Amino acid sequence: MPERLDSTLNKPDVALEMTLRPSLFSDFTGQPKVKERLEISVAAARQRGEALDHILLNGPPGLGKTTLANILAKAMGANLKSTSGPTIEKASDLAGLLTNLEEGDVLFIDEIHRLQKTIEEYLYPAMEDFKLDIIIDQGPNARSVRLNLPRFTLIGATTRSGLLSAPLLTRFGMRERLDYYVTADLEKIVLRSANLLGVEIEPAGGHEIARRSRGTPRIANNLLRRVRDYAQVKHDGKITATIADRALAMLEIDQNGLDEMDKRILETIILKFAGGPVGVNSLAVAVGEEPDTIEEVYEPYLIMEGYLNRTSQGRIATELSYQKLGLKMAKGGQPGLL
C-alpha cells in the first residue's frame, strides 16, 4: 500500500477533471451560499457591462476553487488565463501575463499565497488602478514606466489565506471560503461522475464512496475511478455498496475515510510523543512526510473530525484518536492497549 495515498488522491488528474469538471453554476454541486453570492455578482456585473470584482477563493485542496474560476469566466463570457504562484518567478513573468490580458479577461492564480513578496507588490496597482509600473534599464539610466491595463478580474485560489499579506487581501472585492462537502452532496457528485464515465453504479455504492471521501469532491472522483477498476477486474463492473466497501478496504480507507497516513500521524503523536503537544516539523520527520503536506492535506480533516487539536504548543491527539486506534490513556499519561 503506498504511503502517500491521500496525498495522491488529492492531486488533480487533468484528463479526468476535464471530463468531470462542471462548466455551469447549475451543474456545480455544493457550496450553496458561495454559489449564490457568486451568481448574483456575475448577474450584476453583466447588467452593468463591467468586469467582475477581484475574487479570492480559500479552502482546502480539491473543493472546487479552480472549477469555480472556470465557471465564473464562462458565465462572464470572458477568456480565462491560468497560472500559479510558484511559476511566477520574476516580475517580468507577471508583467507578461498582465499586458497580454484583454478587456474583461479573467486571470486565475492558483496557490497565490506562494507568490514572492516583491512580485506581489506589482499586483497592488494592477488590481486597484489597472496600472503596471515597470522599471526599464539599470543604474543611472533606470526609469519607471507606467502602463495602462485593461479592466480584468483576478481570481486567486489559496489553501492558506493566513499567509497572504493584508495589502493583497484588502484588494479582493470578494473573499469566499469553500468548506468540506456533506455526504449527500458528494453522493450527487459521484453519481454524476459515474454517469459521465459510463460506469454502472447503485445509489448505495455511490453513498459508500461519498462518505469515505473526506468531504472532498476531488478525492470522491479519484476513489470512484479506483472502485470502477476494482469492479471491472474483480466483478461484473457494476458498483454496489458491497463492491465499493471491498475496493476501499483494499485501498486501506476505513469507514471514516482515514487512510494509512492518517492513522500513522495519530499513532505517532500518541505513542512517540505521549499524545502531544508536538510541533509540525517534528511530526513530519517522525512520519516521513513534508510539513506543508501535513498542514494542508491531512490536518484539516483530522481536526474537523475531532481527532486532533492544534494549539500554540503543537498538535494534541484527542480522546477520539485513542478510541480509533484502540488505545487508552494509562496512569502517568502514557497510552496503553484497551
Short mmCIF file of C-alpha atoms in Angstrom, two decimals, residues 142-312:
data_model
loop_
_atom_site.label_atom_id
_atom_site.label_comp_id
_atom_site.label_asym_id
_atom_site.label_seq_id
_atom_site.Cartn_x
_atom_site.Cartn_y
_atom_site.Cartn_z
CA ALA A 142 16.84 53.34 -14.88
CA ARG A 143 13.39 54.83 -15.20
CA SER A 144 9.89 53.84 -14.28
CA VAL A 145 7.21 53.47 -16.94
CA ARG A 146 3.52 53.18 -16.12
CA LEU A 147 1.42 51.04 -18.44
CA ASN A 148 -2.35 51.10 -18.62
CA LEU A 149 -4.00 47.70 -18.28
CA PRO A 150 -7.46 46.66 -19.48
CA ARG A 151 -10.02 46.11 -16.74
CA PHE A 152 -9.63 42.48 -15.78
CA THR A 153 -10.68 40.18 -12.96
CA LEU A 154 -8.09 38.46 -10.78
CA ILE A 155 -9.28 35.24 -9.17
CA GLY A 156 -6.85 33.95 -6.58
CA ALA A 157 -7.05 30.50 -5.02
CA THR A 158 -5.31 29.59 -1.81
CA THR A 159 -5.29 26.84 0.78
CA ARG A 160 -3.68 29.17 3.35
CA SER A 161 -5.16 32.63 3.28
CA GLY A 162 -3.31 33.50 6.50
CA LEU A 163 -0.09 33.68 4.51
CA LEU A 164 -1.43 36.47 2.29
CA SER A 165 -0.39 39.98 3.22
CA ALA A 166 -3.02 42.48 4.38
CA PRO A 167 -2.47 44.82 1.39
CA LEU A 168 -3.20 41.98 -1.03
CA LEU A 169 -6.19 40.66 0.92
CA THR A 170 -7.89 44.05 1.01
CA ARG A 171 -7.69 44.39 -2.76
CA PHE A 172 -10.04 41.45 -3.29
CA GLY A 173 -13.60 42.73 -3.52
CA MET A 174 -14.96 39.29 -2.68
CA ARG A 175 -13.44 36.69 -0.39
CA GLU A 176 -15.15 33.31 -0.31
CA ARG A 177 -14.28 30.26 1.76
CA LEU A 178 -15.12 26.79 0.50
CA ASP A 179 -15.89 24.24 3.21
CA TYR A 180 -15.82 20.46 3.18
CA TYR A 181 -18.84 18.87 1.50
CA VAL A 182 -21.58 16.91 3.24
CA THR A 183 -22.06 13.28 2.20
CA ALA A 184 -25.33 13.98 0.37
CA ASP A 185 -23.63 16.47 -1.97
CA LEU A 186 -20.67 14.17 -2.54
CA GLU A 187 -23.05 11.36 -3.40
CA LYS A 188 -24.62 13.53 -6.13
CA ILE A 189 -21.14 14.30 -7.46
CA VAL A 190 -20.17 10.60 -7.51
CA LEU A 191 -23.36 9.58 -9.31
CA ARG A 192 -22.97 12.41 -11.85
CA SER A 193 -19.32 11.49 -12.48
CA ALA A 194 -20.20 7.80 -12.84
CA ASN A 195 -22.82 8.72 -15.44
CA LEU A 196 -20.28 10.82 -17.40
CA LEU A 197 -17.74 7.98 -17.25
CA GLY A 198 -20.31 5.38 -18.29
CA VAL A 199 -19.97 3.46 -15.03
CA GLU A 200 -22.94 1.46 -13.75
CA ILE A 201 -23.42 2.31 -10.08
CA GLU A 202 -26.11 1.81 -7.48
CA PRO A 203 -27.03 4.75 -5.19
CA ALA A 204 -25.81 2.70 -2.21
CA GLY A 205 -22.45 2.26 -3.93
CA GLY A 206 -22.24 5.99 -4.57
CA HIS A 207 -23.07 6.66 -0.91
CA GLU A 208 -20.32 4.30 0.27
CA ILE A 209 -17.72 6.13 -1.84
CA ALA A 210 -19.06 9.56 -0.86
CA ARG A 211 -18.96 9.00 2.88
CA ARG A 212 -15.32 7.93 2.76
CA SER A 213 -14.15 10.82 0.56
CA ARG A 214 -13.08 13.17 3.38
CA GLY A 215 -15.65 15.75 2.31
CA THR A 216 -13.65 16.43 -0.89
CA PRO A 217 -15.00 16.12 -4.47
CA ARG A 218 -11.54 15.52 -5.95
CA ILE A 219 -10.99 12.55 -3.66
CA ALA A 220 -14.54 11.30 -4.39
CA ASN A 221 -13.86 11.32 -8.14
CA ASN A 222 -10.47 9.65 -7.74
CA LEU A 223 -11.94 6.97 -5.46
CA LEU A 224 -14.73 6.39 -7.97
CA ARG A 225 -12.12 5.64 -10.63
CA ARG A 226 -10.28 3.19 -8.37
CA VAL A 227 -13.51 1.44 -7.33
CA ARG A 228 -14.50 1.28 -11.00
CA ASP A 229 -11.24 -0.53 -11.79
CA TYR A 230 -11.81 -2.99 -8.94
CA ALA A 231 -15.39 -3.67 -10.02
CA GLN A 232 -14.27 -4.17 -13.62
CA VAL A 233 -11.47 -6.63 -12.82
CA LYS A 234 -12.89 -8.50 -9.82
CA HIS A 235 -16.61 -8.45 -10.65
CA ASP A 236 -19.04 -7.56 -13.43
CA GLY A 237 -18.23 -3.82 -13.50
CA LYS A 238 -21.27 -2.69 -11.51
CA ILE A 239 -20.52 -0.72 -8.34
CA THR A 240 -22.68 -1.80 -5.41
CA ALA A 241 -22.25 -0.94 -1.73
CA THR A 242 -20.52 -4.29 -1.13
CA ILE A 243 -18.14 -3.87 -4.07
CA ALA A 244 -17.32 -0.30 -3.04
CA ASP A 245 -16.64 -1.45 0.53
CA ARG A 246 -14.30 -4.21 -0.65
CA ALA A 247 -12.45 -1.90 -3.03
CA LEU A 248 -11.97 0.79 -0.39
CA ALA A 249 -10.86 -1.82 2.16
CA MET A 250 -8.24 -2.95 -0.36
CA LEU A 251 -7.07 0.69 -0.54
CA GLU A 252 -6.93 0.74 3.29
CA ILE A 253 -9.50 3.52 3.53
CA ASP A 254 -11.64 2.88 6.59
CA GLN A 255 -15.27 3.65 7.38
CA ASN A 256 -14.40 7.21 8.39
CA GLY A 257 -12.29 7.96 5.32
CA LEU A 258 -8.97 7.70 7.17
CA ASP A 259 -6.10 6.08 5.33
CA GLU A 260 -2.76 4.61 6.38
CA MET A 261 -1.03 8.02 6.70
CA ASP A 262 -3.84 9.49 8.82
CA LYS A 263 -3.53 6.60 11.25
CA ARG A 264 0.26 6.86 11.23
CA ILE A 265 0.04 10.54 12.18
CA LEU A 266 -2.33 9.80 15.08
CA GLU A 267 -0.31 6.79 16.20
CA THR A 268 2.93 8.77 16.11
CA ILE A 269 1.51 11.60 18.23
CA ILE A 270 0.14 9.15 20.78
CA LEU A 271 2.95 6.59 21.01
CA LYS A 272 6.06 8.64 20.24
CA PHE A 273 5.03 11.99 21.70
CA ALA A 274 2.73 10.83 24.53
CA GLY A 275 -0.32 12.37 22.90
CA GLY A 276 1.31 15.75 22.28
CA PRO A 277 1.74 18.61 22.06
CA VAL A 278 4.17 18.14 19.17
CA GLY A 279 5.30 20.63 16.54
CA VAL A 280 4.53 20.02 12.88
CA ASN A 281 8.21 19.81 11.91
CA SER A 282 8.94 17.11 14.49
CA LEU A 283 5.80 15.26 13.45
CA ALA A 284 6.74 15.49 9.77
CA VAL A 285 10.18 13.95 10.43
CA ALA A 286 8.64 11.18 12.52
CA VAL A 287 6.11 10.12 9.86
CA GLY A 288 8.31 10.79 6.81
CA GLU A 289 6.13 13.45 5.22
CA GLU A 290 6.54 17.11 4.31
CA PRO A 291 5.28 19.65 6.91
CA ASP A 292 3.26 21.50 4.26
CA THR A 293 1.54 18.27 3.20
CA ILE A 294 0.59 17.51 6.79
CA GLU A 295 -0.76 21.02 7.33
CA GLU A 296 -2.65 21.31 4.04
CA VAL A 297 -3.77 17.75 3.27
CA TYR A 298 -4.06 15.68 6.43
CA GLU A 299 -4.55 18.03 9.37
CA PRO A 300 -7.69 19.93 8.26
CA TYR A 301 -9.78 16.77 8.01
CA LEU A 302 -8.38 15.24 11.22
CA ILE A 303 -9.13 18.46 13.09
CA MET A 304 -12.62 18.78 11.57
CA GLU A 305 -13.46 15.19 12.53
CA GLY A 306 -12.19 15.73 16.08
CA TYR A 307 -9.10 13.50 16.02
CA LEU A 308 -6.60 16.35 16.54
CA ASN A 309 -6.42 19.67 18.33
CA ARG A 310 -3.99 22.33 17.15
CA THR A 311 -2.69 24.57 19.93
CA SER A 312 0.03 27.19 20.22
#
